[in-house]
Coordinates of C-alpha atoms and ligand atoms in Angstrom, one line a residue:
X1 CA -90.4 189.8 32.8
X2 CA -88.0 190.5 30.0
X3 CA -87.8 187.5 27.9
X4 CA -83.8 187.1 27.2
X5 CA -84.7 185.4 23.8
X6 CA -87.0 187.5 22.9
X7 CA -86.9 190.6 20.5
X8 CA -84.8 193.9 21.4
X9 CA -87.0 196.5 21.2
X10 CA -86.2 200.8 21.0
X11 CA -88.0 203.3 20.8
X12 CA -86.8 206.9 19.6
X13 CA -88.6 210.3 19.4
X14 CA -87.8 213.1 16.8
X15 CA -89.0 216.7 16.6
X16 CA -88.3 219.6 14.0
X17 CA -89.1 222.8 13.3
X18 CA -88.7 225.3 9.4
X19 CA -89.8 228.5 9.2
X20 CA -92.8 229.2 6.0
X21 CA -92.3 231.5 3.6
X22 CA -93.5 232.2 0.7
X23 CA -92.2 230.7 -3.3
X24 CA -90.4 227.7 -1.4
X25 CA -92.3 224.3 -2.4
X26 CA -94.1 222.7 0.8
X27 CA -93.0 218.8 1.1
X28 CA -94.3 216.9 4.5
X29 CA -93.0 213.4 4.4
X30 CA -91.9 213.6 1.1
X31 CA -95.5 214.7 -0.6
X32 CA -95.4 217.7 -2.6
X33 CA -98.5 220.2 -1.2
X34 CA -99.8 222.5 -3.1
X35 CA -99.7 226.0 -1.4
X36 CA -98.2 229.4 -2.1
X37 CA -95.3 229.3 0.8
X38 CA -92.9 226.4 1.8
X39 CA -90.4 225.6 4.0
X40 CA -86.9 227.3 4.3
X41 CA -84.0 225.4 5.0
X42 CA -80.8 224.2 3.9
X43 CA -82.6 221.3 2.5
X44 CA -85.7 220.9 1.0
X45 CA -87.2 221.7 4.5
X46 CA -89.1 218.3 5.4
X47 CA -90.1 219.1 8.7
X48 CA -91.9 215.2 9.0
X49 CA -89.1 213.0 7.1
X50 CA -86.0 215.1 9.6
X51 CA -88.1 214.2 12.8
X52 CA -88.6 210.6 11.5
X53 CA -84.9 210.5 11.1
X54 CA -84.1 211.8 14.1
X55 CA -86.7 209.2 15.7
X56 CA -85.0 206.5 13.7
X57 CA -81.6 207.3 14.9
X58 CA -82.6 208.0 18.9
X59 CA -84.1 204.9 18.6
X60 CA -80.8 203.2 17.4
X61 CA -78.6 205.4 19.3
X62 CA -77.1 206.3 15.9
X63 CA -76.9 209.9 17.2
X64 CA -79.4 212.8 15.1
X65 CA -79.5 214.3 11.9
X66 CA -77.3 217.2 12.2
X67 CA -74.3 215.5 12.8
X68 CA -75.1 213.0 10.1
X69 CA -76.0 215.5 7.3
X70 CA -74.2 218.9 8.8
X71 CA -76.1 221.5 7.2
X72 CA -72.9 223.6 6.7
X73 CA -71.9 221.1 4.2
X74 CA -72.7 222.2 0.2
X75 CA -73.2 218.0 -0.4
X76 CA -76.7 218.8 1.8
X77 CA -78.0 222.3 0.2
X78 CA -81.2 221.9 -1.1
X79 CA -81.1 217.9 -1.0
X80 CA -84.4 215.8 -1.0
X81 CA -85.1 214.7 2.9
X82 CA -86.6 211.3 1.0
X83 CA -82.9 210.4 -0.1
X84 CA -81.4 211.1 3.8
X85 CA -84.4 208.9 4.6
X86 CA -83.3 206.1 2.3
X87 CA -79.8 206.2 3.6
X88 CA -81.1 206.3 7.5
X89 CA -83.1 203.5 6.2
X90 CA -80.2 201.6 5.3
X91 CA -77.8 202.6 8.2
X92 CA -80.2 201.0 10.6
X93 CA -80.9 198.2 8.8
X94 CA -77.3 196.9 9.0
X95 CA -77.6 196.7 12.8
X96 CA -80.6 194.6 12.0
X97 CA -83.4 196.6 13.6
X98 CA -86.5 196.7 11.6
X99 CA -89.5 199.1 12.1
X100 CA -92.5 198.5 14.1
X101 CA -94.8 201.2 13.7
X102 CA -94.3 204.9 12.9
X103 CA -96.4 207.8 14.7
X104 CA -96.0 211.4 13.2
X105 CA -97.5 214.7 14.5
X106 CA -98.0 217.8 12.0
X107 CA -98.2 221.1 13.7
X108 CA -99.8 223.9 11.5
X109 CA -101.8 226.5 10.9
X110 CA -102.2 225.8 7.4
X111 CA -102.8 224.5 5.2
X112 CA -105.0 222.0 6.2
X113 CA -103.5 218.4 5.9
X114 CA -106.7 216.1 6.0
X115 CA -106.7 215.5 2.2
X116 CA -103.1 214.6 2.0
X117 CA -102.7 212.4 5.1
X118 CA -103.2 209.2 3.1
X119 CA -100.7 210.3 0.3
X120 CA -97.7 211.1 3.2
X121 CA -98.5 208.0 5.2
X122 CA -98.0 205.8 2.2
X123 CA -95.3 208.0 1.1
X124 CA -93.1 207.3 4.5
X125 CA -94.4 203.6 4.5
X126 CA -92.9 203.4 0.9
X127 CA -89.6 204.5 1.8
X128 CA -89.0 202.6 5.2
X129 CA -90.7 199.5 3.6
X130 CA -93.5 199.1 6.1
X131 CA -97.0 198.1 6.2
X132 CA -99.5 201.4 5.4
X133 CA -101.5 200.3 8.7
X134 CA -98.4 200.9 10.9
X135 CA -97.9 204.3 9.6
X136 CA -100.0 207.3 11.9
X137 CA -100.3 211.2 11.0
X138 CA -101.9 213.4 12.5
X139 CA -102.4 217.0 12.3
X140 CA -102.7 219.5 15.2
X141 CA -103.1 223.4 14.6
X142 CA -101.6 225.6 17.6
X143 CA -104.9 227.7 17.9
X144 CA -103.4 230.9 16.8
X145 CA -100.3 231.2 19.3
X146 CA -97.0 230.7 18.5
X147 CA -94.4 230.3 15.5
X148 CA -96.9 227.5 14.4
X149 CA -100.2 229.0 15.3
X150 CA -98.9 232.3 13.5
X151 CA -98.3 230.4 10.2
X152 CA -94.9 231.5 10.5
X153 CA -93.7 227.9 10.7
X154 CA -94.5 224.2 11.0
X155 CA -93.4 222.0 13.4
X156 CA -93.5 218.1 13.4
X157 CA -92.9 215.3 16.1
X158 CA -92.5 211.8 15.1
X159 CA -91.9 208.5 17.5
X160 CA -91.1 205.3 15.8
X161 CA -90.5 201.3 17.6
X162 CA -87.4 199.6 16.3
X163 CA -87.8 196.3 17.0
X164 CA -84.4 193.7 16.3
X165 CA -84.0 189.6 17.0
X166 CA -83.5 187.7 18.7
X167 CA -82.3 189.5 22.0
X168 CA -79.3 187.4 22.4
X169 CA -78.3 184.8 20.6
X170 CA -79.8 181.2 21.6
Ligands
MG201 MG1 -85.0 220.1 9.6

């Protein structure tokens, strides 16, 4: 039974997908990874921070992040995914929903992510202002088939509870 007074909760899923090439920095949830390729995109290519946004919004039913940040527009060449983040950040804010918990999913080949899974979980807890323990990432490789399990890409998923009170008003 749905408590009327109770929270409003959402939750939203986000995926993306940037192809790896070489001499292009590699920056997963705004961490900075040392490796010879990176990912292409109009902006800096942060396959985790664009599916958290995209969680963030479907959770909100604020739309994705296309149509926020049109990648035909010059304002979003090359821009740092941890400032779209920021701004997503504050957009769902102002409707009052605040973030429960955040789960992320790397897909790649390489290079492994074990070492730096701390560094981009504090990283995204830092800039949505939540608790480290309700951060997740995980790593999965795609066993050699595919985009992903070719090394010609990296993927991520990323779902994320919104959580905003009270329900109604009482
Ligand atoms: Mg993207």
């Amino acid at each position: 039974m749905i408590d009327p007074a109770g929270p409003d909760y959402r939750v939203g899923i986000g995926t993306d997908i940037h192809p790896l090439v070489p001499d292009r920095p590699l920056i997963l949830g705004g961490v900075s990874i040392p490796f010879p390729a990176g990912l292409l995109g109009h902006s800096d290519g942060d396959v985790v921070i664009h599916a958290v946004i995209d969680a963030l919004l479907g959770a909100a039913a604020m739309g994705d992040i296309g149509t926020l940040f049109p990648d035909t527009d010059p304002q979003y060449k090359d821009a740092d995914s941890k400032a779209l983040l920021l701004d997503v950040r504050g957009r769902i804010g102002a409707k009052g929903w605040q973030v429960v918990n955040l789960d992320v999913v790397v897909q790649l080949e390489r290079p492994r992510l074990e070492p730096f899974k701390g560094q981009i979980r504090r990283s995204l807890a830092g800039l949505l202002d939540m608790d480290f323990a309700a951060v997740n990432v995980k790593a999965k490789t795609a066993e050699g088939l595919d985009a992903v399990g070719q090394g010609h890409a990296i993927a991520a998923m990323a779902i994320v509870l919104l959580a905003r009170r009270p329900r109604k008003p009482i």
